[in-house]
Amino acid sequence: AQSVTQLGSHVSVSEGALVLLRCNYSSSVPPYLFWYVQYPNQGLQLLLKYTSAATLVKGINGFEAEFKKSETSFHLTKPSAHMSDAAEYFCAVGPGAGSYQLTFGKGTKLSVIP
Amino acid sequence: EAGVVQSPRYKIIEKKQPVAFWCNPISGHNTLYWYRQNLGQGPELLIRYENEEAVDDSQLPKDRFSAERLKGVDSTLKIQPAELGDSAVYLCASSLRDSPYGYTFGSGTRLTVV
């Protein structure tokens, strides 16, 4: 069985500050890991994915995440927060390359303070 | 390229009434998923189709929920009768089989049962 834990249901940062959203996973097989972003009243948009290639993954909008097997973590970061980053972020784990069930975390709502 | 299209965007119904949601996946995507997202939670898989075959419906509440994907393209998800606890966002997603690119989600249908 697979599971995802996102630490912090709500994170607030000042505009221009570092964004760090935490995700830990549990998987009995080498995982595929994803970060999605959801804006209000919208579906989920893929930010980035880890599929066993480079451990540091760069995504859209300046976000990146690092896969750390020893820590079973896949934290999402962005050096400088922008007001438009305010949204809900979901970490997900899947057993395969996209055609199998994704298990999502409960999400972290990011607020950006001007 | 059009994305995953869902309709309606919003639906308000009284309990015990039936409701149906429609999804048109990205052209050529043979895998289609229905997820349910409760308020403050991550999405949870209801059913997965490979072409017209439901290959994983273990989490679909079969006493009141049904789904179909005729001709392996569009899909409908039905609830009959609806209960108050069915209020949620119903998300459709599609992917190429074994694609490493993750899912593409639609904007979802927000159901409110009163």
mmCIF file of C-alpha atoms in Angstrom:
data_model
loop_
_atom_site.group_PDB
_atom_site.id
_atom_site.type_symbol
_atom_site.label_atom_id
_atom_site.label_comp_id
_atom_site.label_asym_id
_atom_site.label_seq_id
_atom_site.Cartn_x
_atom_site.Cartn_y
_atom_site.Cartn_z
ATOM 1 C CA ALA A 1 0.000 0.000 0.000
ATOM 2 C CA GLN A 2 1.086 3.517 -0.647
ATOM 3 C CA SER A 3 0.440 6.678 1.306
ATOM 4 C CA VAL A 4 1.402 10.327 1.343
ATOM 5 C CA THR A 5 1.698 12.680 4.290
ATOM 6 C CA GLN A 6 1.794 16.400 3.744
ATOM 7 C CA LEU A 7 3.010 18.265 6.810
ATOM 8 C CA GLY A 8 1.041 21.433 7.421
ATOM 9 C CA SER A 9 -2.428 21.915 6.026
ATOM 10 C CA HIS A 10 -1.786 25.647 5.733
ATOM 11 C CA VAL A 11 1.480 27.485 5.081
ATOM 12 C CA SER A 12 1.878 31.266 4.946
ATOM 13 C CA VAL A 13 4.903 33.020 3.474
ATOM 14 C CA SER A 14 5.717 36.602 2.637
ATOM 15 C CA GLU A 15 6.048 37.621 -0.978
ATOM 16 C CA GLY A 16 9.655 37.054 -2.035
ATOM 17 C CA ALA A 17 10.336 34.513 0.708
ATOM 18 C CA LEU A 18 11.255 30.856 0.286
ATOM 19 C CA VAL A 19 8.397 28.427 -0.225
ATOM 20 C CA LEU A 20 8.828 24.961 1.339
ATOM 21 C CA LEU A 21 5.975 22.455 1.222
ATOM 22 C CA ARG A 22 6.701 19.100 2.821
ATOM 23 C CA CYS A 23 5.738 15.671 1.525
ATOM 24 C CA ASN A 24 6.679 12.258 2.870
ATOM 25 C CA TYR A 25 5.624 9.055 1.187
ATOM 26 C CA SER A 26 5.346 5.390 1.933
ATOM 27 C CA SER A 27 5.705 2.871 -0.850
ATOM 28 C CA SER A 28 6.695 -0.780 -1.097
ATOM 29 C CA VAL A 29 7.973 -0.292 -4.633
ATOM 30 C CA PRO A 30 10.142 2.411 -6.180
ATOM 31 C CA PRO A 31 7.718 5.305 -6.318
ATOM 32 C CA TYR A 32 6.676 7.743 -8.938
ATOM 33 C CA LEU A 33 6.006 11.065 -7.222
ATOM 34 C CA PHE A 34 4.047 14.079 -8.339
ATOM 35 C CA TRP A 35 3.158 17.574 -7.195
ATOM 36 C CA TYR A 36 -0.072 19.126 -8.396
ATOM 37 C CA VAL A 37 -1.428 22.639 -7.866
ATOM 38 C CA GLN A 38 -5.116 23.508 -7.609
ATOM 39 C CA TYR A 39 -6.392 27.048 -7.923
ATOM 40 C CA PRO A 40 -9.861 27.881 -6.574
ATOM 41 C CA ASN A 41 -12.638 26.205 -8.537
ATOM 42 C CA GLN A 42 -10.141 24.598 -10.893
ATOM 43 C CA GLY A 43 -8.907 21.095 -11.546
ATOM 44 C CA LEU A 44 -5.422 19.891 -10.686
ATOM 45 C CA GLN A 45 -2.452 21.003 -12.755
ATOM 46 C CA LEU A 46 0.760 18.996 -12.823
ATOM 47 C CA LEU A 47 3.692 20.986 -11.419
ATOM 48 C CA LEU A 48 6.389 18.354 -11.651
ATOM 49 C CA LYS A 49 7.063 14.633 -11.439
ATOM 50 C CA TYR A 50 9.772 12.249 -10.314
ATOM 51 C CA THR A 51 10.018 9.066 -12.374
ATOM 52 C CA SER A 52 13.379 7.608 -11.218
ATOM 53 C CA ALA A 53 15.595 9.807 -13.347
ATOM 54 C CA ALA A 54 17.249 12.862 -11.759
ATOM 55 C CA THR A 55 16.542 13.252 -8.047
ATOM 56 C CA LEU A 56 16.210 17.026 -8.372
ATOM 57 C CA VAL A 57 13.176 17.744 -10.486
ATOM 58 C CA LYS A 58 12.368 21.123 -11.949
ATOM 59 C CA GLY A 59 8.793 22.025 -12.722
ATOM 60 C CA ILE A 60 6.730 24.900 -13.968
ATOM 61 C CA ASN A 61 6.480 28.356 -12.399
ATOM 62 C CA GLY A 62 9.937 28.107 -10.794
ATOM 63 C CA PHE A 63 9.110 25.186 -8.499
ATOM 64 C CA GLU A 64 11.400 22.250 -7.903
ATOM 65 C CA ALA A 65 11.424 19.165 -5.700
ATOM 66 C CA GLU A 66 14.130 16.797 -4.511
ATOM 67 C CA PHE A 67 13.589 13.068 -4.111
ATOM 68 C CA LYS A 68 15.389 11.768 -1.002
ATOM 69 C CA LYS A 69 15.024 8.028 -0.696
ATOM 70 C CA SER A 70 16.713 7.849 2.701
ATOM 71 C CA GLU A 71 14.185 10.313 4.116
ATOM 72 C CA THR A 72 11.241 9.090 1.987
ATOM 73 C CA SER A 73 10.612 12.722 1.159
ATOM 74 C CA PHE A 74 9.743 14.780 -1.874
ATOM 75 C CA HIS A 75 9.532 18.361 -0.626
ATOM 76 C CA LEU A 76 8.491 21.175 -2.961
ATOM 77 C CA THR A 77 10.427 24.445 -2.976
ATOM 78 C CA LYS A 78 10.514 27.797 -4.709
ATOM 79 C CA PRO A 79 13.180 30.407 -3.914
ATOM 80 C CA SER A 80 10.899 33.437 -4.061
ATOM 81 C CA ALA A 81 7.142 33.374 -3.539
ATOM 82 C CA HIS A 82 4.863 35.340 -5.793
ATOM 83 C CA MET A 83 1.297 36.362 -5.069
ATOM 84 C CA SER A 84 0.123 34.153 -7.922
ATOM 85 C CA ASP A 85 1.506 31.083 -6.100
ATOM 86 C CA ALA A 86 -1.363 31.223 -3.611
ATOM 87 C CA ALA A 87 -3.197 27.945 -4.168
ATOM 88 C CA GLU A 88 -3.539 24.439 -2.775
ATOM 89 C CA TYR A 89 -0.752 21.976 -3.446
ATOM 90 C CA PHE A 90 -1.088 18.207 -3.506
ATOM 91 C CA CYS A 91 1.637 15.606 -3.366
ATOM 92 C CA ALA A 92 0.813 12.233 -4.911
ATOM 93 C CA VAL A 93 2.473 8.837 -5.220
ATOM 94 C CA GLY A 94 1.842 6.257 -7.881
ATOM 95 C CA PRO A 95 3.103 2.771 -8.592
ATOM 96 C CA GLY A 96 3.676 3.294 -12.245
ATOM 97 C CA ALA A 97 4.139 5.822 -14.982
ATOM 98 C CA GLY A 98 0.800 7.545 -15.038
ATOM 99 C CA SER A 99 -1.702 4.840 -15.886
ATOM 100 C CA TYR A 100 -2.283 3.570 -12.397
ATOM 101 C CA GLN A 101 -3.945 4.887 -9.307
ATOM 102 C CA LEU A 102 -2.425 7.975 -7.744
ATOM 103 C CA THR A 103 -2.686 8.308 -3.985
ATOM 104 C CA PHE A 104 -2.908 11.942 -2.942
ATOM 105 C CA GLY A 105 -2.030 13.705 0.266
ATOM 106 C CA LYS A 106 -4.576 15.930 1.960
ATOM 107 C CA GLY A 107 -3.082 19.046 0.473
ATOM 108 C CA THR A 108 -1.348 22.167 1.740
ATOM 109 C CA LYS A 109 -2.923 25.556 1.222
ATOM 110 C CA LEU A 110 -0.293 28.174 0.490
ATOM 111 C CA SER A 111 -1.021 31.806 1.340
ATOM 112 C CA VAL A 112 1.309 34.563 0.165
ATOM 113 C CA ILE A 113 1.357 37.733 2.240
ATOM 114 C CA PRO A 114 2.155 40.973 0.398
ATOM 115 C CA GLU B 1 -5.266 20.710 -27.990
ATOM 116 C CA ALA B 2 -8.383 20.733 -25.864
ATOM 117 C CA GLY B 3 -7.963 19.482 -22.334
ATOM 118 C CA VAL B 4 -10.213 17.178 -20.377
ATOM 119 C CA VAL B 5 -13.703 18.635 -20.566
ATOM 120 C CA GLN B 6 -16.258 18.115 -17.818
ATOM 121 C CA SER B 7 -19.831 19.246 -17.487
ATOM 122 C CA PRO B 8 -21.655 20.643 -15.721
ATOM 123 C CA ARG B 9 -19.263 22.768 -13.659
ATOM 124 C CA TYR B 10 -21.716 23.104 -10.813
ATOM 125 C CA LYS B 11 -24.787 21.133 -9.782
ATOM 126 C CA ILE B 12 -27.156 21.597 -6.877
ATOM 127 C CA ILE B 13 -29.742 18.895 -6.254
ATOM 128 C CA GLU B 14 -32.007 17.750 -3.482
ATOM 129 C CA LYS B 15 -31.179 14.525 -1.704
ATOM 130 C CA LYS B 16 -32.643 11.376 -3.211
ATOM 131 C CA GLN B 17 -32.533 12.896 -6.680
ATOM 132 C CA PRO B 18 -30.371 11.429 -9.454
ATOM 133 C CA VAL B 19 -27.436 13.276 -10.985
ATOM 134 C CA ALA B 20 -25.020 12.608 -13.835
ATOM 135 C CA PHE B 21 -21.636 13.999 -14.745
ATOM 136 C CA TRP B 22 -20.026 13.898 -18.163
ATOM 137 C CA CYS B 23 -16.361 13.760 -19.152
ATOM 138 C CA ASN B 24 -14.632 14.049 -22.514
ATOM 139 C CA PRO B 25 -10.953 13.035 -22.225
ATOM 140 C CA ILE B 26 -8.054 14.244 -24.306
ATOM 141 C CA SER B 27 -8.158 12.736 -27.763
ATOM 142 C CA GLY B 28 -6.161 9.519 -27.900
ATOM 143 C CA HIS B 29 -6.001 9.020 -24.128
ATOM 144 C CA ASN B 30 -7.197 5.488 -23.546
ATOM 145 C CA THR B 31 -7.077 5.629 -19.744
ATOM 146 C CA LEU B 32 -9.785 7.559 -17.947
ATOM 147 C CA TYR B 33 -10.262 8.106 -14.223
ATOM 148 C CA TRP B 34 -12.996 9.451 -11.999
ATOM 149 C CA TYR B 35 -11.867 10.904 -8.692
ATOM 150 C CA ARG B 36 -13.881 12.396 -5.847
ATOM 151 C CA GLN B 37 -12.471 15.264 -3.807
ATOM 152 C CA ASN B 38 -14.157 16.026 -0.518
ATOM 153 C CA LEU B 39 -13.731 19.464 1.023
ATOM 154 C CA GLY B 40 -10.262 19.862 2.492
ATOM 155 C CA GLN B 41 -9.058 16.516 1.186
ATOM 156 C CA GLY B 42 -7.052 15.171 -1.688
ATOM 157 C CA PRO B 43 -8.760 13.382 -4.570
ATOM 158 C CA GLU B 44 -9.644 9.712 -4.137
ATOM 159 C CA LEU B 45 -10.034 7.298 -7.031
ATOM 160 C CA LEU B 46 -13.525 6.024 -7.778
ATOM 161 C CA ILE B 47 -12.973 4.134 -11.017
ATOM 162 C CA ARG B 48 -10.377 3.659 -13.753
ATOM 163 C CA TYR B 49 -11.082 2.702 -17.363
ATOM 164 C CA GLU B 50 -8.750 1.258 -19.949
ATOM 165 C CA ASN B 51 -10.624 1.991 -23.169
ATOM 166 C CA GLU B 52 -14.200 0.885 -22.441
ATOM 167 C CA GLU B 53 -13.278 -1.596 -19.705
ATOM 168 C CA ALA B 54 -13.543 -0.670 -16.042
ATOM 169 C CA VAL B 55 -10.301 -2.201 -14.732
ATOM 170 C CA ASP B 56 -10.483 -0.815 -11.196
ATOM 171 C CA ASP B 57 -13.834 0.019 -9.614
ATOM 172 C CA SER B 58 -13.102 -1.316 -6.160
ATOM 173 C CA GLN B 59 -13.700 2.076 -4.534
ATOM 174 C CA LEU B 60 -16.904 2.905 -6.363
ATOM 175 C CA PRO B 61 -19.959 2.693 -4.046
ATOM 176 C CA LYS B 62 -21.908 0.397 -6.297
ATOM 177 C CA ASP B 63 -25.192 0.642 -4.454
ATOM 178 C CA ARG B 64 -25.768 4.156 -5.753
ATOM 179 C CA PHE B 65 -22.935 4.985 -8.139
ATOM 180 C CA SER B 66 -22.552 3.776 -11.707
ATOM 181 C CA ALA B 67 -20.279 4.703 -14.563
ATOM 182 C CA GLU B 68 -19.927 3.911 -18.195
ATOM 183 C CA ARG B 69 -17.529 4.648 -21.001
ATOM 184 C CA LEU B 70 -19.181 3.676 -24.227
ATOM 185 C CA LYS B 71 -16.904 3.344 -27.258
ATOM 186 C CA GLY B 72 -13.911 4.035 -25.023
ATOM 187 C CA VAL B 73 -14.117 7.812 -25.311
ATOM 188 C CA ASP B 74 -16.607 9.892 -23.299
ATOM 189 C CA SER B 75 -17.662 8.765 -19.859
ATOM 190 C CA THR B 76 -20.571 9.444 -17.532
ATOM 191 C CA LEU B 77 -20.731 9.018 -13.783
ATOM 192 C CA LYS B 78 -24.154 8.711 -12.193
ATOM 193 C CA ILE B 79 -25.416 8.848 -8.636
ATOM 194 C CA GLN B 80 -28.887 7.588 -7.842
ATOM 195 C CA PRO B 81 -30.165 8.486 -5.346
ATOM 196 C CA ALA B 82 -27.861 11.230 -4.108
ATOM 197 C CA GLU B 83 -27.166 11.619 -0.390
ATOM 198 C CA LEU B 84 -25.966 14.656 1.558
ATOM 199 C CA GLY B 85 -22.545 13.047 1.959
ATOM 200 C CA ASP B 86 -22.076 12.936 -1.806
ATOM 201 C CA SER B 87 -21.425 16.680 -1.862
ATOM 202 C CA ALA B 88 -17.918 16.963 -3.307
ATOM 203 C CA VAL B 89 -15.975 17.837 -6.428
ATOM 204 C CA TYR B 90 -15.943 15.053 -9.011
ATOM 205 C CA LEU B 91 -12.818 15.119 -11.124
ATOM 206 C CA CYS B 92 -12.196 13.346 -14.379
ATOM 207 C CA ALA B 93 -8.668 12.716 -15.634
ATOM 208 C CA SER B 94 -7.119 10.979 -18.600
ATOM 209 C CA SER B 95 -3.727 9.690 -19.656
ATOM 210 C CA LEU B 96 -1.998 7.601 -22.252
ATOM 211 C CA ARG B 97 -1.426 4.098 -21.006
ATOM 212 C CA ASP B 98 1.977 3.868 -19.334
ATOM 213 C CA SER B 99 2.597 7.535 -19.961
ATOM 214 C CA PRO B 100 5.289 9.061 -17.749
ATOM 215 C CA TYR B 101 3.602 12.430 -17.856
ATOM 216 C CA GLY B 102 0.977 11.929 -15.200
ATOM 217 C CA TYR B 103 -2.660 12.647 -15.554
ATOM 218 C CA THR B 104 -4.444 15.584 -17.096
ATOM 219 C CA PHE B 105 -7.362 16.622 -14.955
ATOM 220 C CA GLY B 106 -10.543 18.368 -15.949
ATOM 221 C CA SER B 107 -11.884 21.336 -13.992
ATOM 222 C CA GLY B 108 -14.318 19.133 -12.116
ATOM 223 C CA THR B 109 -18.005 19.200 -11.268
ATOM 224 C CA ARG B 110 -18.874 20.641 -7.879
ATOM 225 C CA LEU B 111 -21.912 18.792 -6.534
ATOM 226 C CA THR B 112 -23.964 20.167 -3.679
ATOM 227 C CA VAL B 113 -26.699 17.955 -2.264
ATOM 228 C CA VAL B 114 -29.240 19.798 -0.111
#
